[in-house]
XYZ file of C-alpha atoms in Angstrom:
322
model
C 93.909 87.073 -4.114
C 91.117 85.689 -2.043
C 88.437 87.617 -0.338
C 88.534 85.793 2.538
C 89.267 87.602 5.707
C 89.081 85.270 8.684
C 88.904 81.584 8.426
C 88.418 79.260 11.492
C 89.531 75.843 11.285
C 88.322 72.995 13.496
C 88.222 75.571 16.478
C 88.120 73.970 20.138
C 87.553 75.678 23.609
C 87.159 73.655 26.340
C 87.187 74.529 29.957
C 88.655 71.982 32.713
C 86.529 70.628 35.630
C 88.834 70.187 38.508
C 88.094 68.409 41.884
C 90.102 67.490 44.771
C 92.826 69.184 46.720
C 95.262 68.636 43.994
C 92.383 70.056 41.660
C 92.840 67.411 39.217
C 91.170 67.784 35.904
C 88.267 65.025 35.465
C 86.592 66.451 32.675
C 85.986 69.288 30.277
C 82.968 71.613 29.519
C 83.258 71.315 25.633
C 82.042 75.075 25.107
C 83.358 75.220 21.414
C 84.081 71.518 19.863
C 85.092 71.730 16.175
C 83.872 74.823 14.688
C 84.830 75.770 11.287
C 83.543 78.909 9.057
C 84.971 81.760 6.900
C 84.101 85.220 6.743
C 84.683 87.627 3.347
C 85.956 91.039 3.502
C 82.840 93.478 3.813
C 80.411 90.698 4.679
C 78.390 89.880 7.882
C 78.105 86.325 9.271
C 75.855 85.786 11.893
C 76.221 82.967 14.547
C 73.034 81.943 16.202
C 71.715 79.440 18.387
C 70.254 79.179 21.855
C 71.793 80.277 25.145
C 74.772 78.277 26.040
C 75.501 76.528 22.447
C 78.970 78.487 22.610
C 78.638 81.210 20.101
C 79.942 83.973 22.443
C 82.871 81.664 23.564
C 83.698 81.394 19.848
C 83.632 84.935 19.202
C 85.860 85.591 22.135
C 88.128 82.708 21.151
C 89.053 83.981 17.817
C 89.966 87.289 19.221
C 92.257 85.472 21.759
C 90.151 86.775 24.455
C 89.842 83.126 25.383
C 92.632 80.620 25.279
C 91.699 78.088 22.559
C 92.150 74.442 23.217
C 92.655 73.702 19.617
C 92.267 74.589 15.993
C 93.263 77.750 13.927
C 91.989 81.222 13.168
C 93.405 82.516 10.281
C 93.407 86.130 9.554
C 94.848 87.429 6.235
C 96.176 83.770 6.095
C 98.178 83.907 9.641
C 96.934 82.067 12.545
C 96.187 84.587 15.163
C 96.121 81.865 18.178
C 99.880 81.399 17.507
C 100.657 84.899 17.757
C 102.289 86.498 20.859
C 103.741 89.955 21.894
C 104.058 92.626 19.230
C 102.865 90.435 16.532
C 99.488 89.913 18.319
C 99.479 93.413 19.391
C 99.575 94.357 15.544
C 96.573 92.218 14.895
C 94.391 93.426 17.929
C 94.156 96.488 16.319
C 92.531 95.138 13.207
C 90.108 92.952 15.291
C 87.511 94.599 17.868
C 84.654 93.759 19.673
C 81.398 95.488 20.809
C 80.177 93.723 23.989
C 76.865 92.695 24.864
C 76.149 94.927 27.711
C 77.533 98.526 27.342
C 76.926 99.431 30.853
C 79.295 96.976 32.259
C 81.928 96.861 29.425
C 82.823 100.705 30.362
C 84.676 102.232 33.256
C 82.258 104.127 35.353
C 85.207 106.457 36.534
C 86.704 107.376 33.040
C 85.147 110.007 30.828
C 83.884 109.109 27.644
C 86.805 111.147 26.135
C 89.331 108.593 27.864
C 87.330 105.465 27.081
C 87.332 106.171 23.456
C 90.894 107.495 23.598
C 91.990 104.320 25.311
C 92.927 102.388 22.081
C 94.386 105.351 20.312
C 96.806 105.789 22.726
C 97.638 102.181 23.549
C 98.625 101.644 19.771
C 100.243 105.181 19.353
C 97.852 105.643 16.632
C 97.939 109.650 17.016
C 99.883 112.240 18.951
C 98.181 113.596 22.376
C 97.327 116.979 20.677
C 95.191 115.232 17.995
C 93.283 112.794 20.018
C 90.398 115.086 21.333
C 89.614 116.203 18.076
C 89.569 112.463 16.618
C 87.230 111.444 19.805
C 85.061 114.378 18.748
C 84.790 113.141 15.034
C 83.987 109.327 16.217
C 81.238 110.496 18.441
C 79.661 112.421 15.712
C 80.204 109.610 13.381
C 78.007 107.295 15.486
C 75.390 110.163 15.989
C 76.364 111.708 19.466
C 77.566 115.446 19.984
C 81.176 115.920 20.472
C 80.702 117.667 23.707
C 79.467 114.510 25.363
C 82.966 113.553 25.741
C 83.274 115.207 28.919
C 80.417 112.983 30.465
C 80.742 109.882 32.586
C 78.766 106.469 31.307
C 76.197 106.850 33.713
C 74.868 109.978 32.238
C 73.664 108.029 29.071
C 70.860 105.691 28.040
C 71.493 102.300 26.901
C 71.484 103.015 23.358
C 74.009 106.161 23.532
C 76.205 103.915 25.835
C 76.176 101.309 22.972
C 76.857 104.084 20.304
C 79.857 105.156 22.656
C 81.046 101.318 22.547
C 80.770 101.457 18.813
C 82.935 104.394 18.656
C 85.418 103.006 20.977
C 85.789 99.976 18.735
C 86.284 102.265 15.757
C 88.920 104.402 17.255
C 91.780 101.989 16.243
C 90.345 101.821 12.725
C 89.905 97.884 12.709
C 88.923 95.733 9.677
C 86.925 93.110 11.507
C 84.604 93.703 14.487
C 82.714 91.043 16.564
C 79.358 92.260 17.735
C 78.366 89.909 20.712
C 74.685 90.219 21.174
C 75.247 94.095 20.415
C 71.434 94.934 20.622
C 69.754 92.212 23.017
C 70.321 94.758 26.340
C 68.581 97.456 24.520
C 64.953 98.605 24.106
C 63.500 97.306 20.918
C 62.740 101.030 19.790
C 66.584 101.466 19.963
C 67.700 98.320 18.444
C 66.597 99.377 14.784
C 68.815 102.526 14.968
C 71.640 100.885 15.955
C 71.573 98.100 13.487
C 71.191 100.798 10.865
C 74.222 102.667 12.349
C 76.229 99.408 11.847
C 75.100 98.894 8.412
C 75.724 102.261 7.545
C 79.512 102.227 8.824
C 80.116 99.023 7.448
C 79.254 100.497 4.005
C 81.302 103.482 4.802
C 84.381 101.861 6.324
C 84.542 98.464 4.600
C 84.105 96.736 7.987
C 83.524 92.926 8.249
C 81.097 91.524 11.274
C 80.778 88.508 13.081
C 77.470 88.985 14.649
C 76.514 86.995 17.278
C 72.811 86.875 18.424
C 69.707 84.759 19.117
C 67.656 87.242 17.780
C 66.472 85.790 14.422
C 64.528 89.042 13.077
C 67.988 90.679 13.573
C 69.852 88.161 11.517
C 67.525 88.310 8.695
C 67.915 92.069 8.536
C 71.649 92.443 9.018
C 73.265 89.068 7.427
C 74.899 88.046 4.220
C 75.215 84.510 5.566
C 74.037 82.866 8.722
C 75.763 79.868 10.860
C 73.438 77.908 13.259
C 75.303 76.530 16.325
C 74.015 73.790 18.623
C 76.169 72.358 21.759
C 79.599 73.542 20.529
C 79.044 72.808 16.822
C 77.725 74.233 13.757
C 74.920 72.402 12.144
C 73.604 74.390 9.441
C 75.382 77.414 7.322
C 73.817 79.383 4.277
C 73.071 82.608 2.887
C 70.379 84.584 4.588
C 67.902 84.366 2.347
C 68.170 80.700 1.794
C 68.315 79.930 5.363
C 65.175 81.778 6.138
C 63.310 80.494 3.044
C 64.381 76.862 3.336
C 66.227 75.962 6.252
C 68.029 72.224 5.946
C 68.464 71.237 9.227
C 65.816 70.252 11.808
C 67.232 72.318 14.654
C 67.150 75.640 12.356
C 63.460 74.681 11.187
C 62.596 74.464 14.865
C 64.551 77.667 15.672
C 62.388 79.419 12.790
C 58.982 77.894 13.800
C 59.522 78.993 17.359
C 60.365 82.592 16.607
C 57.509 84.894 17.099
C 56.425 87.025 13.955
C 53.947 89.936 13.273
C 53.529 88.454 9.908
C 49.842 86.849 9.938
C 51.237 84.275 6.933
C 54.028 83.319 9.117
C 54.318 79.458 9.825
C 52.718 78.340 13.137
C 54.465 79.023 16.374
C 55.845 75.653 17.527
C 58.024 75.464 20.790
C 61.339 73.568 20.650
C 60.862 70.856 23.001
C 63.181 69.217 25.282
C 66.255 70.799 27.004
C 69.716 71.390 25.559
C 72.203 68.568 26.666
C 74.949 69.148 28.931
C 78.389 70.225 26.985
C 80.286 68.017 29.761
C 79.061 64.974 28.376
C 77.547 65.530 24.798
C 75.266 62.771 23.380
C 76.890 60.086 21.139
C 75.848 60.480 17.337
C 74.132 63.586 16.230
C 73.948 66.209 19.265
C 70.371 67.026 18.462
C 68.794 63.625 18.318
C 67.016 63.846 21.454
C 64.997 66.731 20.523
C 64.733 66.102 16.642
C 61.444 65.166 15.322
C 63.097 63.408 12.525
C 65.574 61.254 14.565
C 66.699 57.989 12.982
C 68.469 55.156 14.820
C 71.919 55.905 13.167
C 71.523 59.684 14.518
C 71.853 58.009 18.091
C 75.139 56.441 17.671
C 76.867 57.541 14.618
C 78.936 60.809 14.441
C 77.387 63.327 12.238
C 79.546 64.746 9.381
C 78.814 67.978 7.354
C 77.121 67.120 4.183
C 77.079 69.680 1.159
C 73.719 70.641 0.477
C 73.522 72.560 -2.760
C 76.842 74.538 -1.670
C 75.853 75.016 2.007
C 77.171 72.787 4.877
C 74.817 70.908 6.992
C 75.309 68.307 9.687
C 72.329 66.081 9.013
C 72.159 62.261 7.985
C 68.759 63.448 6.176
C 71.192 64.434 3.296
C 73.210 61.451 3.212
C 73.042 60.293 -0.325
C 74.934 57.025 0.042
Protein backbone atom coordinates (compact mmCIF):
# COMPACT_ATOMS: atom_id res chain seq x y z
CA UNK A 1 0.00 0.00 0.00
CA UNK A 2 1.30 3.45 -0.90
CA UNK A 3 2.32 5.85 1.86
CA UNK A 4 0.88 8.78 -0.14
CA UNK A 5 -1.89 10.47 1.84
CA UNK A 6 -2.56 13.56 -0.34
CA UNK A 7 -1.99 13.79 -4.08
CA UNK A 8 -2.75 17.06 -5.87
CA UNK A 9 -2.95 16.91 -9.68
CA UNK A 10 -3.01 19.97 -11.95
CA UNK A 11 -4.99 22.03 -9.43
CA UNK A 12 -6.46 25.28 -10.76
CA UNK A 13 -8.18 28.06 -8.84
CA UNK A 14 -9.22 30.99 -11.02
CA UNK A 15 -11.27 33.91 -9.74
CA UNK A 16 -13.50 35.60 -12.34
CA UNK A 17 -13.20 39.33 -13.07
CA UNK A 18 -16.65 40.69 -13.90
CA UNK A 19 -17.63 44.03 -15.44
CA UNK A 20 -20.71 45.82 -16.66
CA UNK A 21 -24.34 45.77 -15.64
CA UNK A 22 -24.66 42.09 -16.54
CA UNK A 23 -21.44 41.28 -14.63
CA UNK A 24 -19.95 39.53 -17.63
CA UNK A 25 -16.72 37.63 -16.97
CA UNK A 26 -13.96 39.41 -18.87
CA UNK A 27 -10.88 37.69 -17.42
CA UNK A 28 -9.64 35.62 -14.51
CA UNK A 29 -7.15 35.98 -11.66
CA UNK A 30 -5.16 32.76 -12.04
CA UNK A 31 -4.22 32.36 -8.39
CA UNK A 32 -3.40 28.65 -8.71
CA UNK A 33 -2.63 27.47 -12.22
CA UNK A 34 -1.67 23.84 -12.65
CA UNK A 35 -0.19 22.86 -9.27
CA UNK A 36 0.76 19.24 -8.59
CA UNK A 37 2.40 17.68 -5.54
CA UNK A 38 1.98 14.78 -3.13
CA UNK A 39 2.43 14.40 0.62
CA UNK A 40 3.27 11.12 2.30
CA UNK A 41 1.67 10.04 5.55
CA UNK A 42 3.48 11.54 8.56
CA UNK A 43 5.44 14.00 6.41
CA UNK A 44 5.67 17.79 6.39
CA UNK A 45 5.65 19.48 2.99
CA UNK A 46 6.27 23.23 3.10
CA UNK A 47 4.82 25.43 0.37
CA UNK A 48 6.84 28.64 0.09
CA UNK A 49 6.98 31.76 -2.05
CA UNK A 50 6.46 35.51 -2.01
CA UNK A 51 3.17 37.04 -0.91
CA UNK A 52 0.54 36.72 -3.62
CA UNK A 53 2.03 33.62 -5.27
CA UNK A 54 -1.10 31.55 -4.52
CA UNK A 55 0.13 29.26 -1.75
CA UNK A 56 -2.68 30.06 0.73
CA UNK A 57 -5.28 29.71 -2.03
CA UNK A 58 -3.83 26.30 -2.91
CA UNK A 59 -4.06 25.18 0.72
CA UNK A 60 -7.67 26.30 1.11
CA UNK A 61 -8.66 24.83 -2.26
CA UNK A 62 -7.45 21.35 -1.42
CA UNK A 63 -9.62 21.49 1.72
CA UNK A 64 -12.50 22.66 -0.48
CA UNK A 65 -12.80 25.90 1.49
CA UNK A 66 -12.40 27.58 -1.91
CA UNK A 67 -13.98 26.10 -5.02
CA UNK A 68 -11.44 24.70 -7.49
CA UNK A 69 -11.63 25.55 -11.19
CA UNK A 70 -10.00 22.28 -12.24
CA UNK A 71 -7.73 19.44 -11.22
CA UNK A 72 -7.90 16.71 -8.61
CA UNK A 73 -7.18 16.44 -4.88
CA UNK A 74 -6.86 12.76 -4.00
CA UNK A 75 -7.09 11.90 -0.30
CA UNK A 76 -6.33 8.20 0.20
CA UNK A 77 -7.04 7.83 -3.51
CA UNK A 78 -10.46 9.54 -3.53
CA UNK A 79 -11.06 12.94 -5.17
CA UNK A 80 -12.15 15.40 -2.47
CA UNK A 81 -13.21 17.98 -5.07
CA UNK A 82 -15.96 15.68 -6.36
CA UNK A 83 -17.37 14.92 -2.93
CA UNK A 84 -20.64 16.31 -1.62
CA UNK A 85 -22.87 15.94 1.44
CA UNK A 86 -22.12 13.16 3.91
CA UNK A 87 -19.14 11.85 1.96
CA UNK A 88 -17.46 15.27 2.07
CA UNK A 89 -18.38 15.67 5.75
CA UNK A 90 -16.55 12.43 6.54
CA UNK A 91 -13.36 13.73 4.93
CA UNK A 92 -13.64 17.18 6.50
CA UNK A 93 -13.06 15.51 9.85
CA UNK A 94 -9.79 14.06 8.55
CA UNK A 95 -8.53 17.35 7.08
CA UNK A 96 -8.22 20.45 9.27
CA UNK A 97 -6.57 23.89 9.10
CA UNK A 98 -4.74 26.23 11.45
CA UNK A 99 -5.24 29.80 10.23
CA UNK A 100 -2.67 32.60 10.14
CA UNK A 101 -4.36 35.00 12.57
CA UNK A 102 -5.55 33.21 15.72
CA UNK A 103 -7.48 36.25 16.95
CA UNK A 104 -9.64 36.57 13.85
CA UNK A 105 -10.16 32.83 13.42
CA UNK A 106 -12.05 32.50 16.72
CA UNK A 107 -15.48 33.84 17.65
CA UNK A 108 -14.80 36.49 20.34
CA UNK A 109 -18.19 35.83 21.94
CA UNK A 110 -17.59 32.13 22.51
CA UNK A 111 -15.83 30.55 25.48
CA UNK A 112 -12.67 28.60 24.66
CA UNK A 113 -14.51 25.47 25.78
CA UNK A 114 -17.16 25.92 23.10
CA UNK A 115 -14.66 26.95 20.40
CA UNK A 116 -12.77 23.68 20.83
CA UNK A 117 -15.91 21.61 21.37
CA UNK A 118 -17.68 22.90 18.25
CA UNK A 119 -16.16 20.29 15.95
CA UNK A 120 -16.68 17.49 18.48
CA UNK A 121 -20.39 18.34 18.65
CA UNK A 122 -20.73 18.84 14.90
CA UNK A 123 -19.35 15.39 14.08
CA UNK A 124 -20.99 13.68 17.06
CA UNK A 125 -17.67 12.30 18.25
CA UNK A 126 -18.51 12.25 21.98
CA UNK A 127 -21.60 12.50 24.17
CA UNK A 128 -22.16 15.91 25.76
CA UNK A 129 -21.21 14.58 29.19
CA UNK A 130 -17.68 13.71 27.99
CA UNK A 131 -16.93 16.83 25.97
CA UNK A 132 -15.65 19.05 28.78
CA UNK A 133 -13.10 16.45 29.90
CA UNK A 134 -11.93 16.05 26.31
CA UNK A 135 -11.51 19.83 25.93
CA UNK A 136 -9.43 19.88 29.10
CA UNK A 137 -7.21 17.08 27.77
CA UNK A 138 -6.69 18.94 24.47
CA UNK A 139 -5.74 22.16 26.23
CA UNK A 140 -3.19 20.34 28.37
CA UNK A 141 -1.82 18.60 25.26
CA UNK A 142 -1.04 22.00 23.68
CA UNK A 143 0.53 23.37 26.86
CA UNK A 144 -2.36 25.22 28.52
CA UNK A 145 -4.20 24.56 31.77
CA UNK A 146 -7.62 22.92 31.51
CA UNK A 147 -9.12 25.72 33.62
CA UNK A 148 -8.67 28.31 30.85
CA UNK A 149 -11.57 26.79 28.91
CA UNK A 150 -13.95 29.14 30.73
CA UNK A 151 -12.22 32.25 29.35
CA UNK A 152 -12.76 34.23 26.14
CA UNK A 153 -10.18 34.59 23.32
CA UNK A 154 -9.33 38.23 24.15
CA UNK A 155 -7.96 37.13 27.53
CA UNK A 156 -5.00 35.34 25.93
CA UNK A 157 -1.73 36.32 24.28
CA UNK A 158 -1.10 35.63 20.60
CA UNK A 159 0.88 32.46 21.29
CA UNK A 160 -1.79 31.14 23.67
CA UNK A 161 -4.50 31.83 21.09
CA UNK A 162 -2.60 29.86 18.49
CA UNK A 163 -2.32 26.96 20.95
CA UNK A 164 -6.10 27.08 21.33
CA UNK A 165 -6.47 26.99 17.53
CA UNK A 166 -4.19 23.96 17.40
CA UNK A 167 -6.32 22.27 20.08
CA UNK A 168 -9.43 23.06 18.01
CA UNK A 169 -7.87 21.43 14.94
CA UNK A 170 -6.91 18.34 16.96
CA UNK A 171 -10.37 18.01 18.52
CA UNK A 172 -11.83 16.02 15.61
CA UNK A 173 -8.79 13.69 15.43
CA UNK A 174 -7.58 14.59 11.91
CA UNK A 175 -4.84 12.89 9.91
CA UNK A 176 -3.89 15.95 7.85
CA UNK A 177 -3.53 19.61 8.86
CA UNK A 178 -2.89 22.66 6.68
CA UNK A 179 -0.83 25.17 8.68
CA UNK A 180 -1.46 28.47 6.90
CA UNK A 181 1.31 30.85 8.04
CA UNK A 182 0.66 29.44 11.52
CA UNK A 183 3.54 31.33 13.15
CA UNK A 184 3.82 34.51 11.06
CA UNK A 185 1.45 36.57 13.28
CA UNK A 186 3.45 35.70 16.41
CA UNK A 187 6.45 37.29 18.08
CA UNK A 188 9.74 35.63 17.17
CA UNK A 189 10.20 34.55 20.77
CA UNK A 190 6.90 32.63 20.64
CA UNK A 191 7.37 31.07 17.20
CA UNK A 192 9.91 28.48 18.38
CA UNK A 193 7.60 27.12 21.07
CA UNK A 194 4.73 26.74 18.58
CA UNK A 195 6.99 25.01 16.04
CA UNK A 196 8.27 22.63 18.71
CA UNK A 197 4.68 21.91 19.72
CA UNK A 198 3.73 21.10 16.11
CA UNK A 199 6.71 18.76 15.75
CA UNK A 200 5.91 16.99 19.04
CA UNK A 201 2.25 16.56 18.07
CA UNK A 202 3.23 15.19 14.68
CA UNK A 203 5.48 12.60 16.29
CA UNK A 204 2.91 11.66 18.94
CA UNK A 205 -0.20 11.54 16.73
CA UNK A 206 1.29 10.66 13.33
CA UNK A 207 0.01 13.87 11.74
CA UNK A 208 0.70 14.98 8.17
CA UNK A 209 1.27 18.71 7.53
CA UNK A 210 1.10 21.09 4.61
CA UNK A 211 3.00 24.05 6.05
CA UNK A 212 2.41 27.30 4.14
CA UNK A 213 4.90 30.07 4.90
CA UNK A 214 7.25 32.69 3.52
CA UNK A 215 9.71 32.31 6.43
CA UNK A 216 12.60 30.18 5.16
CA UNK A 217 14.09 29.65 8.62
CA UNK A 218 10.84 27.99 9.70
CA UNK A 219 10.85 25.86 6.55
CA UNK A 220 14.37 24.56 7.14
CA UNK A 221 13.56 23.59 10.73
CA UNK A 222 10.17 21.93 10.21
CA UNK A 223 10.06 20.44 6.70
CA UNK A 224 10.79 17.06 5.20
CA UNK A 225 10.25 18.44 1.69
CA UNK A 226 9.79 21.91 0.21
CA UNK A 227 7.80 23.07 -2.82
CA UNK A 228 8.56 26.57 -4.13
CA UNK A 229 5.66 28.43 -5.73
CA UNK A 230 5.81 31.39 -8.11
CA UNK A 231 2.82 33.10 -9.72
CA UNK A 232 0.44 30.18 -9.33
CA UNK A 233 2.86 27.39 -10.29
CA UNK A 234 5.32 25.17 -8.46
CA UNK A 235 8.75 25.84 -9.96
CA UNK A 236 11.00 23.78 -7.68
CA UNK A 237 10.63 20.88 -5.26
CA UNK A 238 13.14 18.90 -3.23
CA UNK A 239 13.84 17.50 0.20
CA UNK A 240 14.65 20.22 2.71
CA UNK A 241 18.39 19.51 2.97
CA UNK A 242 18.89 19.47 -0.80
CA UNK A 243 16.85 22.59 -1.45
CA UNK A 244 18.75 24.66 1.11
CA UNK A 245 22.22 23.35 0.25
CA UNK A 246 21.94 23.20 -3.55
CA UNK A 247 18.80 24.92 -4.91
CA UNK A 248 18.04 24.26 -8.57
CA UNK A 249 15.70 27.00 -9.78
CA UNK A 250 17.00 30.60 -10.09
CA UNK A 251 13.94 31.79 -8.14
CA UNK A 252 14.75 29.43 -5.25
CA UNK A 253 18.33 30.68 -5.30
CA UNK A 254 17.07 34.26 -5.22
CA UNK A 255 14.75 33.54 -2.27
CA UNK A 256 17.58 32.00 -0.27
CA UNK A 257 19.95 34.84 -1.14
CA UNK A 258 17.40 37.43 -0.03
CA UNK A 259 16.77 35.78 3.35
CA UNK A 260 18.59 37.39 6.31
CA UNK A 261 20.75 35.13 8.46
CA UNK A 262 22.75 35.36 11.70
CA UNK A 263 25.34 32.99 10.25
CA UNK A 264 28.50 34.99 9.34
CA UNK A 265 29.33 32.43 6.64
CA UNK A 266 25.91 32.84 5.02
CA UNK A 267 25.92 33.85 1.35
CA UNK A 268 25.85 37.57 0.67
CA UNK A 269 22.40 39.13 1.05
CA UNK A 270 21.00 39.94 -2.40
CA UNK A 271 17.58 41.49 -2.87
CA UNK A 272 15.29 39.92 -5.47
CA UNK A 273 14.70 42.64 -8.06
CA UNK A 274 11.62 43.53 -10.08
CA UNK A 275 7.95 43.06 -9.34
CA UNK A 276 5.84 39.92 -9.46
CA UNK A 277 3.79 39.98 -12.70
CA UNK A 278 0.01 40.11 -12.54
CA UNK A 279 -1.76 36.75 -12.13
CA UNK A 280 -4.48 38.16 -14.41
CA UNK A 281 -2.15 38.19 -17.42
CA UNK A 282 0.91 36.08 -16.55
CA UNK A 283 3.84 36.46 -18.97
CA UNK A 284 4.44 34.07 -21.84
CA UNK A 285 7.09 31.43 -21.42
CA UNK A 286 8.69 31.10 -18.00
CA UNK A 287 6.76 33.27 -15.55
CA UNK A 288 10.00 34.23 -13.79
CA UNK A 289 11.89 35.32 -16.92
CA UNK A 290 11.43 39.07 -16.31
CA UNK A 291 13.33 38.83 -13.01
CA UNK A 292 15.72 35.97 -13.76
CA UNK A 293 19.49 36.67 -13.91
CA UNK A 294 19.99 33.59 -16.13
CA UNK A 295 17.20 34.27 -18.64
CA UNK A 296 17.52 32.90 -22.19
CA UNK A 297 15.55 33.88 -25.28
CA UNK A 298 13.44 30.73 -25.23
CA UNK A 299 12.40 31.52 -21.64
CA UNK A 300 10.43 34.51 -22.95
CA UNK A 301 8.20 32.57 -25.35
CA UNK A 302 8.18 28.81 -24.68
CA UNK A 303 6.09 27.28 -21.86
CA UNK A 304 8.46 25.74 -19.32
CA UNK A 305 7.88 22.06 -18.46
CA UNK A 306 8.99 20.36 -15.25
CA UNK A 307 12.37 18.67 -15.64
CA UNK A 308 13.61 15.83 -13.48
CA UNK A 309 16.78 16.97 -11.70
CA UNK A 310 18.22 14.00 -9.80
CA UNK A 311 14.71 12.92 -8.86
CA UNK A 312 13.43 16.42 -8.05
CA UNK A 313 11.09 18.42 -10.34
CA UNK A 314 12.27 21.86 -11.50
CA UNK A 315 10.55 24.18 -13.97
CA UNK A 316 13.59 25.66 -15.75
CA UNK A 317 15.17 25.37 -19.20
CA UNK A 318 18.64 25.26 -17.59
CA UNK A 319 17.99 21.56 -17.09
CA UNK A 320 16.87 20.79 -20.65
CA UNK A 321 19.32 18.12 -21.81
CA UNK A 322 17.91 17.97 -25.35
